[in-house]
Amino acid sequence: QVQLVESGGGVVQPGRSLKLSCSASGFTFSSYAMHWVRQAPGKGLEWVSIISYYGNNKYYADSVKGRFTISRDNSKNTLYLQMNSLRPEDTAVYYCARDYHSNDYWGQGTLVTVSS
Amino acid sequence: DIQMTQSPSTLSASVGDRVTITCRASQSISSWLAWYQQKPGKAPNLLIYKASSLESGVPSRFSGSGSGTEFTLTISSLQPDDFATYYCQQYNSYPWSFGQGTKLEIK
């Protein structure tokens, strides 16, 4: 069965960096584009970024453009999100999601808290 | 960028009721619209894609309609498990975007 497992969240100070990972199993990872979506505490969903299945096309939300970088390693079935220059407003649960019929499978999420 | 607006923000209903949630796009998105259900502490669950296609495993009491800029999600007969928050999402163009959510509460 399809499984997506995020990791790498935690508490980080403003201005610092953090790298999230999403480990995929149960499907051919290299055949699907992948997304990151976040949700601030008590708030709605916010789309963050997408990477094509070979990694050559990437798009970002304006709120993270220039600070976040999405990448993938198809040999390891893993999706990444490098987050630099973190701000308190980046505090959220970060989900990875598969690109099929919009987003058909989601991970359980990893919490990132940006606070001094 | 495309803005998605859901209404109402909160909806109170009873088991067995028929309910409808509306989602409007700031410009045409053809039929590139999805609906999700989310329960507290859980990831969103895809219900409907391409405006009216039911995702595999989703009960048939859920249905979607619309195209262009106006869309609806209908639950034909509310069940206790349906009380949750619902989001629409456009995937016509980047950046993808979600509506602000509709919280469906027990009356």
CSV table of N, CA and C in Angstrom, one decimal, chain A:
chain,number,residue,atom,x,y,z
A,1,GLN,N,0.8,-1.2,0.0
A,1,GLN,CA,0.0,0.0,0.0
A,1,GLN,C,0.9,1.3,0.0
A,2,VAL,N,0.3,2.3,-0.5
A,2,VAL,CA,1.1,3.6,-0.6
A,2,VAL,C,1.3,4.1,0.8
A,3,GLN,N,2.6,4.5,1.0
A,3,GLN,CA,2.9,5.1,2.3
A,3,GLN,C,3.8,6.3,2.1
A,4,LEU,N,3.6,7.4,2.8
A,4,LEU,CA,4.4,8.6,2.7
A,4,LEU,C,4.7,8.9,4.2
A,5,VAL,N,6.0,9.0,4.5
A,5,VAL,CA,6.3,9.3,5.9
A,5,VAL,C,7.3,10.5,6.0
A,6,GLU,N,6.8,11.6,6.6
A,6,GLU,CA,7.6,12.8,6.7
A,6,GLU,C,8.5,12.7,8.0
A,7,SER,N,9.6,13.4,7.9
A,7,SER,CA,10.5,13.5,9.1
A,7,SER,C,11.3,14.7,9.0
A,8,GLY,N,12.0,15.1,10.1
A,8,GLY,CA,12.9,16.2,10.1
A,8,GLY,C,12.3,17.5,10.7
A,9,GLY,N,11.1,17.5,11.2
A,9,GLY,CA,10.5,18.6,11.8
A,9,GLY,C,11.1,18.8,13.2
A,10,GLY,N,10.8,20.0,13.8
A,10,GLY,CA,11.3,20.3,15.1
A,10,GLY,C,11.2,21.8,15.4
A,11,VAL,N,11.9,22.2,16.5
A,11,VAL,CA,11.9,23.6,16.8
A,11,VAL,C,13.2,24.2,16.3
A,12,VAL,N,13.0,25.4,15.7
A,12,VAL,CA,14.2,26.1,15.1
A,12,VAL,C,14.0,27.6,15.3
A,13,GLN,N,15.1,28.2,15.5
A,13,GLN,CA,15.1,29.7,15.7
A,13,GLN,C,14.9,30.4,14.4
A,14,PRO,N,14.3,31.6,14.5
A,14,PRO,CA,14.1,32.4,13.2
A,14,PRO,C,15.4,32.7,12.6
A,15,GLY,N,15.4,32.6,11.2
A,15,GLY,CA,16.6,32.8,10.4
A,15,GLY,C,17.4,31.5,10.2
A,16,ARG,N,17.1,30.5,10.9
A,16,ARG,CA,17.9,29.2,10.8
A,16,ARG,C,17.3,28.4,9.7
A,17,SER,N,17.9,27.2,9.4
A,17,SER,CA,17.5,26.3,8.4
A,17,SER,C,17.0,24.9,8.9
A,18,LEU,N,16.3,24.2,8.1
A,18,LEU,CA,15.8,22.9,8.5
A,18,LEU,C,15.5,22.2,7.2
A,19,LYS,N,15.8,20.9,7.1
A,19,LYS,CA,15.5,20.1,6.0
A,19,LYS,C,14.5,18.9,6.3
A,20,LEU,N,13.4,18.9,5.6
A,20,LEU,CA,12.4,17.9,5.8
A,20,LEU,C,12.6,16.8,4.8
A,21,SER,N,12.3,15.6,5.1
A,21,SER,CA,12.3,14.4,4.2
A,21,SER,C,10.9,13.8,4.2
A,22,CYS,N,10.7,13.1,3.1
A,22,CYS,CA,9.4,12.3,2.9
A,22,CYS,C,9.8,11.0,2.2
A,23,SER,N,9.7,9.9,3.0
A,23,SER,CA,10.1,8.6,2.5
A,23,SER,C,8.8,8.0,1.9
A,24,ALA,N,8.9,7.5,0.6
A,24,ALA,CA,7.8,6.9,-0.1
A,24,ALA,C,8.0,5.4,-0.3
A,25,SER,N,6.8,4.7,-0.2
A,25,SER,CA,6.9,3.3,-0.5
A,25,SER,C,5.5,2.9,-1.0
A,26,GLY,N,5.5,1.7,-1.6
A,26,GLY,CA,4.2,1.1,-2.1
A,26,GLY,C,3.8,1.6,-3.5
A,27,PHE,N,4.6,2.4,-4.1
A,27,PHE,CA,4.4,2.8,-5.5
A,27,PHE,C,5.7,3.2,-6.2
A,28,THR,N,5.6,3.3,-7.5
A,28,THR,CA,6.8,3.7,-8.3
A,28,THR,C,7.1,5.2,-8.1
A,29,PHE,N,7.9,5.5,-7.2
A,29,PHE,CA,8.1,7.0,-6.8
A,29,PHE,C,8.5,7.8,-8.0
A,30,SER,N,9.4,7.3,-8.8
A,30,SER,CA,9.9,8.1,-9.9
A,30,SER,C,8.9,8.4,-11.0
A,31,SER,N,7.7,7.8,-10.9
A,31,SER,CA,6.7,8.0,-11.9
A,31,SER,C,5.7,9.1,-11.5
A,32,TYR,N,5.9,9.7,-10.4
A,32,TYR,CA,4.9,10.7,-9.9
A,32,TYR,C,5.6,12.0,-9.5
A,33,ALA,N,5.0,13.1,-9.9
A,33,ALA,CA,5.4,14.4,-9.2
A,33,ALA,C,5.0,14.4,-7.8
A,34,MET,N,5.6,15.2,-7.0
A,34,MET,CA,5.3,15.2,-5.6
A,34,MET,C,5.2,16.7,-5.1
A,35,HIS,N,4.4,16.8,-4.0
A,35,HIS,CA,4.1,18.2,-3.5
A,35,HIS,C,4.5,18.2,-2.0
A,36,TRP,N,4.7,19.5,-1.5
A,36,TRP,CA,4.6,19.8,-0.1
A,36,TRP,C,3.4,20.8,0.1
A,37,VAL,N,2.7,20.5,1.2
A,37,VAL,CA,1.6,21.3,1.6
A,37,VAL,C,1.7,21.6,3.1
A,38,ARG,N,1.4,22.8,3.6
A,38,ARG,CA,1.5,23.0,5.0
A,38,ARG,C,0.3,23.5,5.6
A,39,GLN,N,0.2,23.4,6.9
A,39,GLN,CA,-1.0,23.9,7.6
A,39,GLN,C,-0.5,24.5,9.0
A,40,ALA,N,-0.7,25.8,9.1
A,40,ALA,CA,-0.4,26.5,10.4
A,40,ALA,C,-1.4,26.0,11.4
A,41,PRO,N,-1.0,26.1,12.7
A,41,PRO,CA,-1.9,25.6,13.8
A,41,PRO,C,-3.2,26.3,13.7
A,42,GLY,N,-4.3,25.5,13.7
A,42,GLY,CA,-5.6,26.0,13.7
A,42,GLY,C,-6.0,26.7,12.4
A,43,LYS,N,-5.2,26.6,11.3
A,43,LYS,CA,-5.5,27.3,10.1
A,43,LYS,C,-5.8,26.3,9.0
A,44,GLY,N,-6.0,26.9,7.8
A,44,GLY,CA,-6.3,26.1,6.6
A,44,GLY,C,-5.0,25.6,5.9
A,45,LEU,N,-5.2,24.9,4.8
A,45,LEU,CA,-4.1,24.3,4.0
A,45,LEU,C,-3.5,25.3,3.1
A,46,GLU,N,-2.2,25.2,3.0
A,46,GLU,CA,-1.5,26.1,2.0
A,46,GLU,C,-0.5,25.3,1.2
A,47,TRP,N,-0.7,25.3,-0.1
A,47,TRP,CA,0.2,24.6,-1.0
A,47,TRP,C,1.5,25.3,-1.0
A,48,VAL,N,2.6,24.5,-1.0
A,48,VAL,CA,4.0,25.1,-0.8
A,48,VAL,C,4.8,24.9,-2.1
A,49,SER,N,4.9,23.7,-2.7
A,49,SER,CA,5.8,23.4,-3.8
A,49,SER,C,5.5,22.1,-4.5
A,50,ILE,N,5.9,22.0,-5.7
A,50,ILE,CA,5.8,20.7,-6.5
A,50,ILE,C,7.1,20.5,-7.2
A,51,ILE,N,7.5,19.2,-7.4
A,51,ILE,CA,8.6,18.9,-8.2
A,51,ILE,C,8.2,17.8,-9.1
A,52,SER,N,8.6,17.9,-10.4
A,52,SER,CA,8.2,16.9,-11.4
A,52,SER,C,8.9,15.6,-11.1
A,53,TYR,N,8.5,14.5,-11.8
A,53,TYR,CA,9.0,13.2,-11.4
A,53,TYR,C,10.5,13.0,-11.6
A,54,TYR,N,11.1,13.7,-12.6
A,54,TYR,CA,12.5,13.7,-12.8
A,54,TYR,C,13.3,14.8,-12.0
A,55,GLY,N,12.5,15.7,-11.5
A,55,GLY,CA,13.1,16.8,-10.7
A,55,GLY,C,13.5,18.0,-11.5
A,56,ASN,N,13.2,18.0,-12.8
A,56,ASN,CA,13.6,19.1,-13.6
A,56,ASN,C,12.7,20.3,-13.6
A,57,ASN,N,11.5,20.1,-13.1
A,57,ASN,CA,10.5,21.3,-13.0
A,57,ASN,C,10.1,21.4,-11.6
A,58,LYS,N,10.1,22.7,-11.1
A,58,LYS,CA,9.7,23.0,-9.7
A,58,LYS,C,8.9,24.3,-9.7
A,59,TYR,N,8.0,24.3,-8.8
A,59,TYR,CA,7.2,25.5,-8.6
A,59,TYR,C,7.0,25.8,-7.1
A,60,TYR,N,6.9,27.0,-6.7
A,60,TYR,CA,6.8,27.4,-5.3
A,60,TYR,C,5.7,28.4,-5.1
A,61,ALA,N,5.2,28.4,-3.9
A,61,ALA,CA,4.3,29.5,-3.5
A,61,ALA,C,5.1,30.7,-3.3
A,62,ASP,N,4.5,31.9,-3.5
A,62,ASP,CA,5.2,33.1,-3.4
A,62,ASP,C,5.8,33.3,-1.9
A,63,SER,N,5.1,32.8,-1.0
A,63,SER,CA,5.5,32.9,0.4
A,63,SER,C,6.8,32.2,0.8
A,64,VAL,N,7.2,31.3,0.0
A,64,VAL,CA,8.5,30.5,0.3
A,64,VAL,C,9.5,30.7,-0.8
A,65,LYS,N,9.1,31.3,-1.9
A,65,LYS,CA,10.0,31.4,-3.1
A,65,LYS,C,11.3,32.1,-2.7
A,66,GLY,N,12.5,31.5,-3.1
A,66,GLY,CA,13.8,32.1,-2.7
A,66,GLY,C,14.3,31.6,-1.4
A,67,ARG,N,13.5,31.0,-0.6
A,67,ARG,CA,13.9,30.5,0.8
A,67,ARG,C,13.9,29.0,0.9
A,68,PHE,N,12.9,28.4,0.2
A,68,PHE,CA,12.7,26.9,0.3
A,68,PHE,C,13.1,26.3,-1.1
A,69,THR,N,13.7,25.1,-1.0
A,69,THR,CA,14.1,24.4,-2.2
A,69,THR,C,13.5,22.9,-2.1
A,70,ILE,N,12.8,22.5,-3.1
A,70,ILE,CA,12.3,21.2,-3.2
A,70,ILE,C,13.2,20.3,-4.0
A,71,SER,N,13.5,19.1,-3.6
A,71,SER,CA,14.3,18.2,-4.4
A,71,SER,C,13.9,16.8,-4.1
A,72,ARG,N,14.4,15.8,-4.9
A,72,ARG,CA,14.1,14.4,-4.7
A,72,ARG,C,15.3,13.6,-5.1
A,73,ASP,N,15.3,12.4,-4.5
A,73,ASP,CA,16.3,11.4,-4.9
A,73,ASP,C,15.5,10.1,-5.2
A,74,ASN,N,15.3,9.9,-6.5
A,74,ASN,CA,14.5,8.7,-6.9
A,74,ASN,C,15.1,7.4,-6.6
A,75,SER,N,16.5,7.4,-6.4
A,75,SER,CA,17.1,6.1,-6.0
A,75,SER,C,16.8,5.8,-4.6
A,76,LYS,N,16.5,6.8,-3.8
A,76,LYS,CA,16.1,6.5,-2.4
A,76,LYS,C,14.6,6.7,-2.1
A,77,ASN,N,13.8,6.9,-3.1
A,77,ASN,CA,12.4,7.1,-3.0
A,77,ASN,C,12.1,8.1,-1.9
A,78,THR,N,12.8,9.2,-2.0
A,78,THR,CA,12.7,10.3,-1.0
A,78,THR,C,12.6,11.7,-1.6
A,79,LEU,N,11.6,12.4,-1.0
A,79,LEU,CA,11.4,13.8,-1.3
A,79,LEU,C,11.9,14.7,-0.2
A,80,TYR,N,12.4,15.9,-0.6
A,80,TYR,CA,13.0,16.8,0.4
A,80,TYR,C,12.4,18.2,0.3
A,81,LEU,N,12.6,18.9,1.4
A,81,LEU,CA,12.3,20.3,1.4
A,81,LEU,C,13.3,21.0,2.3
A,82,GLN,N,14.2,21.7,1.6
A,82,GLN,CA,15.2,22.5,2.3
A,82,GLN,C,14.6,23.9,2.6
A,83,MET,N,14.5,24.2,3.9
A,83,MET,CA,13.9,25.5,4.3
A,83,MET,C,15.0,26.4,5.0
A,84,ASN,N,15.3,27.5,4.3
A,84,ASN,CA,16.2,28.4,4.8
A,84,ASN,C,15.5,29.7,5.3
A,85,SER,N,16.3,30.5,6.0
A,85,SER,CA,15.8,31.8,6.5
A,85,SER,C,14.3,31.7,7.1
A,86,LEU,N,14.2,30.8,8.0
A,86,LEU,CA,12.9,30.5,8.5
A,86,LEU,C,12.3,31.6,9.3
A,87,ARG,N,11.0,31.8,9.2
A,87,ARG,CA,10.3,32.9,9.9
A,87,ARG,C,9.2,32.3,10.8
A,88,PRO,N,8.8,33.0,11.8
A,88,PRO,CA,7.7,32.5,12.7
A,88,PRO,C,6.5,32.0,11.9
A,89,GLU,N,6.2,32.7,10.8
A,89,GLU,CA,5.0,32.4,10.0
A,89,GLU,C,5.1,31.1,9.2
A,90,ASP,N,6.3,30.5,9.2
A,90,ASP,CA,6.5,29.2,8.6
A,90,ASP,C,6.1,28.1,9.6
A,91,THR,N,5.8,28.4,10.8
A,91,THR,CA,5.4,27.4,11.7
A,91,THR,C,4.1,26.7,11.2
A,92,ALA,N,4.2,25.4,11.1
A,92,ALA,CA,3.1,24.6,10.5
A,92,ALA,C,3.4,23.1,10.5
A,93,VAL,N,2.4,22.3,10.3
A,93,VAL,CA,2.6,20.9,10.0
A,93,VAL,C,2.8,20.9,8.5
A,94,TYR,N,3.9,20.2,8.1
A,94,TYR,CA,4.2,20.1,6.7
A,94,TYR,C,3.9,18.6,6.2
A,95,TYR,N,3.1,18.6,5.1
A,95,TYR,CA,2.7,17.3,4.6
A,95,TYR,C,3.4,17.1,3.2
A,96,CYS,N,3.8,15.9,2.9
A,96,CYS,CA,4.1,15.6,1.5
A,96,CYS,C,2.9,14.9,0.9
A,97,ALA,N,2.7,15.0,-0.4
A,97,ALA,CA,1.5,14.4,-1.1
A,97,ALA,C,1.9,14.0,-2.5
A,98,ARG,N,1.3,13.0,-2.9
A,98,ARG,CA,1.5,12.5,-4.3
A,98,ARG,C,0.7,13.2,-5.3
A,99,ASP,N,1.2,13.4,-6.5
A,99,ASP,CA,0.5,14.1,-7.5
A,99,ASP,C,-0.3,13.2,-8.4
A,100,TYR,N,-1.5,12.9,-8.1
A,100,TYR,CA,-2.4,12.1,-8.9
A,100,TYR,C,-3.8,12.5,-8.6
A,101,HIS,N,-4.7,12.8,-9.6
A,101,HIS,CA,-6.0,13.3,-9.3
A,101,HIS,C,-5.9,14.4,-8.2
A,102,SER,N,-5.1,15.3,-8.5
A,102,SER,CA,-4.6,16.4,-7.6
A,102,SER,C,-3.7,15.7,-6.6
A,103,ASN,N,-4.1,15.6,-5.3
A,103,ASN,CA,-3.2,14.9,-4.3
A,103,ASN,C,-4.0,13.7,-3.7
A,104,ASP,N,-3.7,12.5,-4.2
A,104,ASP,CA,-4.5,11.4,-3.7
A,104,ASP,C,-4.0,10.7,-2.5
A,105,TYR,N,-2.6,10.8,-2.2
A,105,TYR,CA,-2.1,10.2,-1.0
A,105,TYR,C,-1.3,11.3,-0.2
A,106,TRP,N,-1.4,11.3,1.1
A,106,TRP,CA,-0.7,12.3,1.9
A,106,TRP,C,0.0,11.6,3.0
A,107,GLY,N,1.1,12.1,3.5
A,107,GLY,CA,1.8,11.6,4.7
A,107,GLY,C,1.0,12.1,5.9
A,108,GLN,N,1.5,11.7,7.1
A,108,GLN,CA,0.9,12.1,8.4
A,108,GLN,C,1.3,13.5,8.8
A,109,GLY,N,2.4,14.0,8.2
A,109,GLY,CA,2.8,15.4,8.5
A,109,GLY,C,3.9,15.4,9.5
A,110,THR,N,4.7,16.5,9.5
A,110,THR,CA,5.8,16.7,10.5
A,110,THR,C,5.7,18.2,10.9
A,111,LEU,N,5.8,18.5,12.2
A,111,LEU,CA,5.6,19.8,12.7
A,111,LEU,C,6.9,20.6,12.7
A,112,VAL,N,6.8,21.7,12.2
A,112,VAL,CA,8.0,22.7,12.2
A,112,VAL,C,7.5,23.9,13.0
A,113,THR,N,8.3,24.2,14.1
A,113,THR,CA,8.0,25.4,14.9
A,113,THR,C,9.2,26.3,14.9
A,114,VAL,N,8.9,27.5,14.4
A,114,VAL,CA,10.0,28.5,14.3
A,114,VAL,C,9.7,29.5,15.4
A,115,SER,N,10.7,29.5,16.4
A,115,SER,CA,10.5,30.3,17.6
A,115,SER,C,11.8,30.5,18.3
A,116,SER,N,12.0,31.7,18.8
A,116,SER,CA,13.2,32.0,19.6
A,116,SER,C,13.1,31.5,21.0
